[in-house]
Amino acid sequence: MPSLTSRHVKQQEMLGRVASAFAISDEQFQKIVSSLHAELTSGLQKNYKRIGGELHMSPSFIHNYASPNGTALGMAIEASGKRIRISSASFDSSCSLSSSATQVFVTPKSSKHSTSSFFNYIAFCIREFLQTNNLESALGSDSSSGNRRPQRFLPLGISIGLPVSNKNKVAEVAKEDCLDLCGSDIARRLCDTILRSHLPVRVTSVTNNTVSALIAAKYTDKNTCVAASFNHGINAAYMEDINNVESLVSPSGQSTNSSFQVAINTEIGRFGTRTPNTLPLTMWDRRLDRESKHPGARVLEKLVADQYMGEIVRNLITDFMDNQLLFSHSCDVRAISAGYSFHTAYMAPIIEDASSEAKAVEDIFAAEFGISGITLADRMVIRSLCEIVAGRASRLAGAILAALVVKATAESSSASGGSQMSVALSGILFDMNVQLYENTVATLEQYLADHSGATVNVHLQNRCADLFGAAVNAASL
């Protein structure tokens, strides 16, 4: 049989080829940043979609986030429709948050069969939330009859994990496991359902969840001009001078309010859809894209998002297996051979285990895939594959943020008197992988130091930022 030394040499040779394929040179990095920045700039043109623009670049008018008052509701609808989160936020006379409550509802399968049944379930959730938290007490009473009944409505801001147009219509569903609401007017459909259900609630806004997170960030730090989310999908929003958005400028060349800023929902994960050569795609990326539900769509997202990174690692592992460079012949590898069985969540403990034994690999593969007795050399290969994929993801995430910061810097400087800009990051990808988050921030800071001299404060938002942002937007009318 071949010697262990010979097998180890072949492992290292293949590992070297993988590392080379996933490496992003400084030249490639600059090309990605420049291409992203150019696409963000082009996206503000009125004919952007007609000339084949890749991004969504939809402006969202947000209310005066600095002065919320009273009690408002926020609702977050996941792209999959699996969960609906509702919160209440009460603000005192100084616009500070005085109390809040949150409740999570899991949507039954029967309520996702049609849009009508889905919105009926949302109305049910609202009623349950109001009753559970006794929120009707926040409303006025009819003193003439002596009976307590609503005299005004609770404003409701909706945050949804899908792109929405200025007319509150869902513009795209090209995501895996996505609820089919394409073309639905979220505000109108929900308003109709709320009226039929006699609920004391009024829908005041519908925004993408990343725009909602941007609102939440600006409430706590007015200098925040970029918010980016790295979850199962990726997205980013930033603040833009309204005069730069051609669709909002009158024929005379002026907007209705020249000092006003709007939030731009970029749908940055779409990048590379029409220009894939801009991104450093490997054979494993192309395989994943080809086998996905929407081949050719949201190419950048498939390189960075939590939903896909684990699958990229799994594809690499199975290629090593096919070359007889991982696991013994007696191992049952059926579980690891199943698509999307290696979750991105497994990568963090494997990477963070810096011990010489790489025990995290053994523990995870024994518990999740029934593969035990993995040799030290094989454990090291698996850890290296996780590090390679995560390393590229942090470089790409840094490039995304660099392009957004460069785009937003001029607008931020003019709007805030040249004060330092802040960037808000969120998402399960960073929550569970501290090293990936730190490398992303370091990549961004290094690029800015080398190219623009700009400095930013970067902070990590909690998972409910979009929900709170929706409530702030509703309370800021």
Coordinates of C-alpha atoms in Angstrom, one line a residue:
M1 CA 0.0 0.0 0.0
P2 CA 1.2 3.6 -0.6
S3 CA 3.2 5.0 2.3
L4 CA 1.6 7.6 4.7
T5 CA 4.4 10.0 3.6
S6 CA 3.4 9.7 0.0
R7 CA -0.3 10.4 0.9
H8 CA 0.6 13.3 3.0
V9 CA 2.7 14.8 0.1
K10 CA -0.2 14.5 -2.2
Q11 CA -2.5 16.1 0.3
Q12 CA -0.3 19.0 0.6
E13 CA 0.0 19.4 -3.1
M14 CA -3.7 19.4 -3.6
L15 CA -4.1 21.7 -0.6
G16 CA -1.7 24.1 -2.2
R17 CA -3.7 24.2 -5.5
V18 CA -6.9 24.9 -3.5
A19 CA -5.2 27.7 -1.6
S20 CA -3.9 29.2 -4.8
A21 CA -7.4 29.0 -6.4
F22 CA -9.1 30.8 -3.5
A23 CA -6.4 33.5 -2.9
I24 CA -7.3 37.0 -3.8
S25 CA -4.3 39.1 -4.8
D26 CA -4.1 42.9 -4.0
E27 CA -4.6 43.5 -7.7
Q28 CA -7.8 41.4 -7.8
F29 CA -9.0 43.0 -4.6
Q30 CA -8.6 46.5 -6.1
K31 CA -10.5 45.4 -9.2
I32 CA -13.4 44.1 -7.2
V33 CA -13.6 47.3 -5.1
S34 CA -13.4 49.5 -8.2
S35 CA -16.0 47.4 -10.1
L36 CA -18.4 47.4 -7.1
H37 CA -17.9 51.2 -6.7
A38 CA -18.6 51.8 -10.4
E39 CA -21.8 49.6 -10.2
L40 CA -23.0 51.5 -7.1
T41 CA -22.5 54.8 -8.9
S42 CA -24.2 53.6 -12.1
G43 CA -27.1 52.3 -10.0
L44 CA -28.2 55.8 -9.3
Q45 CA -28.9 56.5 -13.0
K46 CA -32.5 56.7 -14.1
N47 CA -32.0 54.1 -16.9
Y48 CA -29.8 51.8 -14.8
K49 CA -32.1 48.8 -15.1
R50 CA -32.6 49.2 -18.8
I51 CA -28.9 49.2 -19.5
G52 CA -28.5 45.9 -17.6
G53 CA -27.6 47.0 -14.1
E54 CA -26.9 44.2 -11.7
L55 CA -27.9 45.7 -8.3
H56 CA -31.3 46.7 -6.9
M57 CA -30.3 50.3 -5.8
S58 CA -33.8 51.2 -4.6
P59 CA -34.1 54.4 -2.6
S60 CA -36.0 54.3 0.7
F61 CA -37.4 57.4 2.3
I62 CA -36.9 57.0 6.0
H63 CA -38.6 59.1 8.7
N64 CA -36.8 61.4 11.2
Y65 CA -35.0 58.6 13.1
A66 CA -33.6 61.1 15.6
S67 CA -37.0 62.0 17.1
P68 CA -39.2 58.9 17.6
N69 CA -42.1 59.4 20.1
G70 CA -44.9 57.4 21.6
T71 CA -45.4 53.7 21.2
A72 CA -44.9 51.9 17.8
L73 CA -44.7 48.4 16.5
G74 CA -42.0 46.8 14.4
M75 CA -42.5 43.6 12.4
A76 CA -39.7 41.6 10.7
I77 CA -40.8 39.1 8.0
E78 CA -38.1 36.6 7.0
A79 CA -37.5 35.9 3.3
S80 CA -38.6 32.3 3.8
G81 CA -41.7 33.4 5.7
K82 CA -40.8 30.8 8.4
R83 CA -40.7 33.3 11.2
I84 CA -42.5 36.5 12.0
R85 CA -41.0 38.7 14.7
I86 CA -43.0 41.6 16.3
S87 CA -41.8 44.1 18.8
S88 CA -43.1 47.2 20.5
A89 CA -41.0 50.2 21.3
S90 CA -42.0 53.1 23.6
F91 CA -40.1 56.4 23.5
D92 CA -40.2 59.1 26.2
S93 CA -40.3 62.9 25.6
S94 CA -36.5 62.9 25.1
C95 CA -36.8 60.3 22.3
S96 CA -35.1 57.7 24.5
L97 CA -36.3 54.1 24.5
S98 CA -38.3 53.6 27.7
S99 CA -39.7 50.1 27.2
S100 CA -39.9 47.3 24.6
A101 CA -41.3 43.8 24.1
T102 CA -40.6 41.2 21.4
Q103 CA -42.4 38.0 20.4
V104 CA -41.5 35.4 17.7
F105 CA -44.1 33.5 15.8
V106 CA -43.3 30.4 13.7
T107 CA -45.4 30.3 10.5
P108 CA -47.3 27.0 10.1
K109 CA -47.0 25.4 6.6
S110 CA -50.7 25.8 6.0
S111 CA -50.3 29.5 6.2
K112 CA -47.7 29.6 3.4
H113 CA -49.8 28.0 0.7
S114 CA -51.1 31.4 -0.5
T115 CA -50.4 35.0 0.1
S116 CA -53.9 35.5 1.5
S117 CA -53.5 32.8 4.1
F118 CA -50.0 34.2 4.9
F119 CA -51.3 37.8 5.5
N120 CA -54.2 36.4 7.5
Y121 CA -51.7 34.7 9.8
I122 CA -49.8 37.9 10.2
A123 CA -53.0 39.6 11.4
F124 CA -53.4 36.8 13.9
C125 CA -49.8 37.4 15.1
I126 CA -50.5 41.1 15.6
R127 CA -53.6 40.4 17.6
E128 CA -51.8 37.9 19.8
F129 CA -49.0 40.4 20.4
L130 CA -51.3 43.2 21.3
Q131 CA -53.2 41.1 23.7
T132 CA -50.2 39.4 25.3
N133 CA -48.5 42.7 25.9
N134 CA -51.6 44.7 26.8
L135 CA -50.7 47.3 24.2
E136 CA -54.2 48.6 23.7
S137 CA -53.6 50.5 27.0
A138 CA -51.2 52.7 25.1
L139 CA -54.1 53.9 23.0
G140 CA -56.6 56.7 23.9
S141 CA -60.1 56.1 25.3
D142 CA -63.5 57.5 24.5
S143 CA -64.4 59.5 27.6
S144 CA -67.8 60.4 26.3
S145 CA -69.1 56.8 26.6
G146 CA -67.0 55.8 29.4
N147 CA -65.8 52.7 27.5
R148 CA -62.2 52.3 26.7
R149 CA -61.7 51.9 23.0
P150 CA -59.0 53.0 20.6
Q151 CA -59.0 56.6 19.6
R152 CA -55.8 56.4 17.6
F153 CA -53.7 53.7 15.9
L154 CA -50.4 52.1 16.8
P155 CA -48.0 52.8 13.8
L156 CA -46.4 49.7 12.4
G157 CA -43.1 49.6 10.5
I158 CA -42.5 46.5 8.4
S159 CA -39.0 45.0 7.8
I160 CA -38.8 42.3 5.2
G161 CA -35.9 40.2 4.0
L162 CA -36.7 40.8 0.3
P163 CA -36.0 43.8 -2.0
V164 CA -39.0 46.2 -2.1
S165 CA -39.7 49.0 -4.5
N166 CA -40.7 52.6 -3.7
K167 CA -44.3 51.3 -4.1
N168 CA -43.8 48.7 -1.4
K169 CA -43.9 45.9 -3.9
V170 CA -41.6 42.9 -3.5
A171 CA -39.2 43.1 -6.5
E172 CA -37.4 39.8 -6.4
V173 CA -37.5 36.3 -5.0
A174 CA -34.3 34.9 -6.5
K175 CA -33.2 33.4 -3.2
E176 CA -33.1 29.8 -2.0
D177 CA -36.1 28.7 0.1
C178 CA -37.9 32.0 -0.5
L179 CA -41.5 32.9 0.1
D180 CA -43.1 33.8 -3.2
L181 CA -44.3 37.3 -2.7
C182 CA -43.0 38.8 -5.9
G183 CA -45.1 41.7 -7.1
S184 CA -47.1 41.8 -3.8
D185 CA -47.8 45.2 -2.4
I186 CA -46.9 44.4 1.2
A187 CA -48.4 47.6 2.7
R188 CA -51.7 47.4 0.9
R189 CA -52.2 43.7 1.4
L190 CA -51.5 44.0 5.1
C191 CA -53.6 47.1 5.5
D192 CA -56.6 45.4 4.0
T193 CA -56.1 42.4 6.3
I194 CA -55.7 44.6 9.3
L195 CA -58.9 46.5 8.5
R196 CA -60.9 43.3 8.1
S197 CA -59.5 42.1 11.4
H198 CA -60.4 45.4 13.2
L199 CA -56.9 45.8 14.6
P200 CA -55.9 49.2 16.0
V201 CA -52.8 49.3 13.8
R202 CA -51.7 51.4 10.9
V203 CA -48.9 50.4 8.5
T204 CA -46.6 53.4 8.1
S205 CA -43.6 52.0 6.2
V206 CA -42.2 48.9 4.5
T207 CA -38.4 48.7 4.2
N208 CA -35.9 46.0 3.4
N209 CA -34.4 44.5 6.6
T210 CA -30.9 46.0 5.9
V211 CA -32.4 49.5 5.5
S212 CA -34.2 48.9 8.8
A213 CA -30.9 47.9 10.4
L214 CA -29.4 51.1 9.0
I215 CA -32.2 53.1 10.7
A216 CA -31.5 51.4 14.0
A217 CA -27.8 52.1 13.7
K218 CA -28.4 55.8 12.9
Y219 CA -30.7 56.1 16.0
T220 CA -27.8 55.2 18.2
D221 CA -25.0 56.8 16.1
K222 CA -26.1 59.5 13.7
N223 CA -22.8 59.2 11.8
T224 CA -23.6 55.7 10.6
C225 CA -23.8 55.7 6.8
V226 CA -23.4 52.1 5.9
A227 CA -25.1 48.9 7.2
A228 CA -24.3 45.5 5.9
S229 CA -25.8 42.1 6.8
F230 CA -24.0 38.8 6.3
N231 CA -26.6 36.1 7.0
H232 CA -27.9 33.3 4.9
G233 CA -27.8 35.9 2.2
I234 CA -25.9 39.2 2.1
N235 CA -27.0 42.8 1.6
A236 CA -26.0 46.3 2.3
A237 CA -27.6 49.8 2.5
Y238 CA -26.1 53.2 2.7
M239 CA -27.1 56.9 2.9
E240 CA -27.1 58.9 -0.4
D241 CA -27.7 62.5 -1.2
I242 CA -31.1 62.7 -2.9
N243 CA -29.7 64.9 -5.7
N244 CA -27.5 62.0 -6.8
V245 CA -30.5 59.7 -7.4
E246 CA -31.7 60.6 -10.9
S247 CA -35.1 58.9 -10.5
L248 CA -35.9 61.3 -7.6
V249 CA -34.7 64.5 -9.3
S250 CA -37.1 66.7 -11.2
P251 CA -36.6 67.5 -15.0
S252 CA -35.1 70.8 -13.9
G253 CA -32.3 68.9 -12.2
Q254 CA -33.3 69.6 -8.6
S255 CA -35.0 67.4 -6.0
T256 CA -37.8 68.7 -3.8
N257 CA -35.3 68.9 -0.8
S258 CA -31.7 69.4 -1.8
S259 CA -30.3 68.6 1.7
F260 CA -32.3 65.4 2.1
Q261 CA -30.7 61.9 2.2
V262 CA -32.2 58.6 1.3
A263 CA -31.3 55.1 2.2
I264 CA -30.2 53.0 -0.8
N265 CA -30.9 49.3 -0.6
T266 CA -28.2 47.9 -2.9
E267 CA -28.9 44.1 -2.9
I268 CA -25.2 43.8 -3.2
G269 CA -25.3 40.0 -3.3
R270 CA -26.5 40.3 -6.9
F271 CA -23.1 41.6 -8.0
G272 CA -21.3 39.3 -10.6
T273 CA -24.6 38.1 -12.1
R274 CA -23.9 39.7 -15.5
T275 CA -20.1 40.2 -15.0
P276 CA -18.9 36.9 -13.3
N277 CA -15.4 37.4 -14.6
T278 CA -15.0 40.3 -12.1
L279 CA -15.1 37.8 -9.3
P280 CA -12.4 35.2 -8.7
L281 CA -14.6 32.1 -9.2
T282 CA -13.2 28.6 -8.7
M283 CA -14.4 25.3 -10.1
W284 CA -16.1 24.7 -6.7
D285 CA -17.9 28.0 -6.9
R286 CA -19.2 27.2 -10.4
R287 CA -20.3 23.7 -9.3
L288 CA -22.3 25.2 -6.4
D289 CA -23.9 27.8 -8.6
R290 CA -24.8 25.3 -11.3
E291 CA -26.5 23.0 -8.7
S292 CA -28.3 25.9 -6.9
K293 CA -32.0 26.7 -7.2
H294 CA -31.1 29.9 -9.2
P295 CA -28.0 29.3 -11.3
G296 CA -26.3 32.5 -12.4
A297 CA -28.1 34.6 -9.8
R298 CA -26.6 36.4 -6.8
V299 CA -23.1 35.3 -7.6
L300 CA -21.3 37.3 -5.0
E301 CA -23.7 36.1 -2.3
K302 CA -22.8 32.5 -3.1
L303 CA -19.1 33.2 -2.3
V304 CA -19.7 34.8 1.1
A305 CA -23.1 34.0 2.6
D306 CA -23.6 31.6 5.5
Q307 CA -25.9 29.5 3.4
Y308 CA -23.1 28.6 1.0
M309 CA -19.7 28.7 2.7
G310 CA -20.2 25.3 4.4
E311 CA -21.3 23.8 1.1
I312 CA -18.1 25.1 -0.6
V313 CA -16.0 23.4 2.1
R314 CA -18.0 20.2 1.7
N315 CA -17.4 20.2 -2.1
L316 CA -13.7 20.5 -1.3
I317 CA -13.8 17.7 1.2
T318 CA -15.5 15.3 -1.3
D319 CA -13.0 16.1 -4.0
F320 CA -10.2 15.1 -1.5
M321 CA -12.2 12.0 -0.9
D322 CA -12.6 11.2 -4.6
N323 CA -8.8 11.5 -4.9
Q324 CA -8.4 9.1 -2.0
L325 CA -6.8 11.8 0.1
L326 CA -9.3 11.9 3.0
F327 CA -10.6 9.2 5.4
S328 CA -10.0 5.5 5.3
H329 CA -11.8 3.1 2.9
S330 CA -13.8 1.7 5.8
C331 CA -15.5 5.0 6.6
D332 CA -19.1 5.5 5.9
V333 CA -19.1 8.8 4.0
R334 CA -22.8 8.9 2.9
A335 CA -23.7 11.6 5.3
I336 CA -20.9 14.0 4.3
S337 CA -21.7 13.3 0.7
A338 CA -25.2 14.7 1.0
G339 CA -25.5 18.3 -0.3
Y340 CA -25.5 21.1 2.2
S341 CA -24.8 18.7 5.1
F342 CA -21.7 20.5 6.2
H343 CA -23.1 23.7 7.8
T344 CA -21.1 26.9 7.9
A345 CA -21.6 26.9 11.7
Y346 CA -19.1 24.0 11.9
M347 CA -16.3 26.1 10.4
A348 CA -15.9 28.5 13.4
P349 CA -15.1 25.8 16.1
I350 CA -12.8 24.0 13.6
I351 CA -10.9 27.2 12.8
E352 CA -10.8 28.5 16.4
D353 CA -9.3 25.2 17.6
A354 CA -5.7 26.0 17.3
S355 CA -4.5 22.9 19.2
S356 CA -2.0 20.6 17.6
E357 CA -4.6 17.8 17.6
A358 CA -7.4 19.6 15.9
K359 CA -9.9 17.8 18.1
A360 CA -12.8 19.9 17.0
V361 CA -12.7 18.2 13.6
E362 CA -12.9 14.8 15.2
D363 CA -15.8 15.8 17.5
I364 CA -17.9 17.3 14.7
F365 CA -17.4 14.6 12.2
A366 CA -18.1 11.9 14.7
A367 CA -21.3 13.6 16.0
E368 CA -22.7 14.9 12.7
F369 CA -21.4 12.4 10.1
G370 CA -20.6 9.2 11.9
I371 CA -17.0 9.4 10.8
S372 CA -14.5 8.7 13.7
G373 CA -10.9 7.7 13.9
I374 CA -9.8 10.5 11.5
T375 CA -6.0 10.7 11.3
L376 CA -4.2 13.9 12.4
A377 CA -3.2 14.6 8.9
D378 CA -6.8 14.4 7.6
R379 CA -8.0 16.7 10.5
M380 CA -5.4 19.2 9.6
V381 CA -6.5 19.2 5.9
I382 CA -10.1 19.8 6.9
R383 CA -9.1 22.6 9.2
S384 CA -7.0 24.2 6.4
L385 CA -9.9 24.0 4.0
C386 CA -12.2 25.8 6.4
E387 CA -9.5 28.5 6.9
I388 CA -9.0 28.9 3.1
V389 CA -12.8 29.4 2.5
A390 CA -13.2 31.7 5.5
G391 CA -10.1 33.7 4.5
R392 CA -11.5 34.4 1.1
A393 CA -14.9 35.3 2.5
S394 CA -13.3 37.9 4.8
R395 CA -11.4 39.4 1.9
L396 CA -14.5 39.7 -0.2
A397 CA -16.6 41.1 2.7
G398 CA -13.8 43.7 3.2
A399 CA -14.0 44.6 -0.5
I400 CA -17.8 45.0 -0.3
L401 CA -17.5 47.3 2.7
A402 CA -14.6 49.2 1.1
A403 CA -16.6 50.0 -2.0
L404 CA -19.6 51.1 0.1
V405 CA -17.5 53.3 2.4
V406 CA -15.7 55.0 -0.5
K407 CA -19.1 55.6 -2.1
A408 CA -20.7 57.0 1.1
T409 CA -17.7 59.0 2.4
A410 CA -18.4 62.1 0.4
E411 CA -22.1 62.1 1.3
S412 CA -21.2 61.5 4.9
S413 CA -18.7 64.3 5.1
S414 CA -21.1 66.8 3.6
A415 CA -24.0 65.7 5.8
S416 CA -22.2 65.5 9.1
G417 CA -19.6 68.2 8.8
G418 CA -16.7 65.9 8.1
S419 CA -17.1 63.8 11.3
Q420 CA -15.9 60.2 11.3
M421 CA -18.2 57.7 9.6
S422 CA -19.6 54.6 11.2
V423 CA -20.4 51.2 9.7
A424 CA -22.8 48.8 11.2
L425 CA -22.4 45.1 10.6
S426 CA -24.8 42.3 11.5
G427 CA -25.5 38.7 10.7
I428 CA -25.1 35.1 11.8
L429 CA -21.9 34.8 9.8
F430 CA -20.1 37.2 12.1
D431 CA -22.0 36.2 15.3
M432 CA -20.6 32.7 15.1
N433 CA -17.1 33.4 13.7
V434 CA -15.3 36.1 15.5
Q435 CA -12.1 35.6 13.6
L436 CA -13.9 36.1 10.2
Y437 CA -15.4 39.4 11.6
E438 CA -12.0 40.6 12.8
N439 CA -10.3 39.8 9.5
T440 CA -13.1 41.6 7.6
V441 CA -12.7 44.7 9.6
A442 CA -8.9 44.6 9.4
T443 CA -9.2 44.2 5.6
L444 CA -11.5 47.2 5.4
E445 CA -9.3 49.4 7.6
Q446 CA -6.1 48.4 5.7
Y447 CA -7.6 49.3 2.3
L448 CA -8.9 52.7 3.6
A449 CA -5.5 53.5 5.1
D450 CA -3.7 52.6 1.8
H451 CA -6.1 54.3 -0.6
S452 CA -8.3 57.0 0.9
G453 CA -7.1 57.9 4.3
A454 CA -10.6 57.7 5.6
T455 CA -11.3 56.2 9.0
V456 CA -14.4 54.4 10.2
N457 CA -15.9 53.1 13.4
V458 CA -17.2 49.6 12.9
H459 CA -19.6 48.0 15.3
L460 CA -21.6 44.8 15.4
Q461 CA -25.3 45.0 15.7
N462 CA -27.5 42.5 17.4
R463 CA -29.9 40.2 15.5
C464 CA -32.9 42.3 16.3
A465 CA -31.5 45.5 14.8
D466 CA -33.9 45.3 11.8
L467 CA -36.9 44.8 14.0
F468 CA -35.9 47.8 16.2
G469 CA -35.2 49.9 13.2
A470 CA -38.7 49.2 11.8
A471 CA -40.2 50.4 15.1
V472 CA -38.0 53.5 15.2
N473 CA -39.1 54.4 11.6
A474 CA -42.8 53.9 12.5
A475 CA -42.4 56.0 15.7
S476 CA -40.7 58.8 13.8
L477 CA -43.6 60.1 11.8

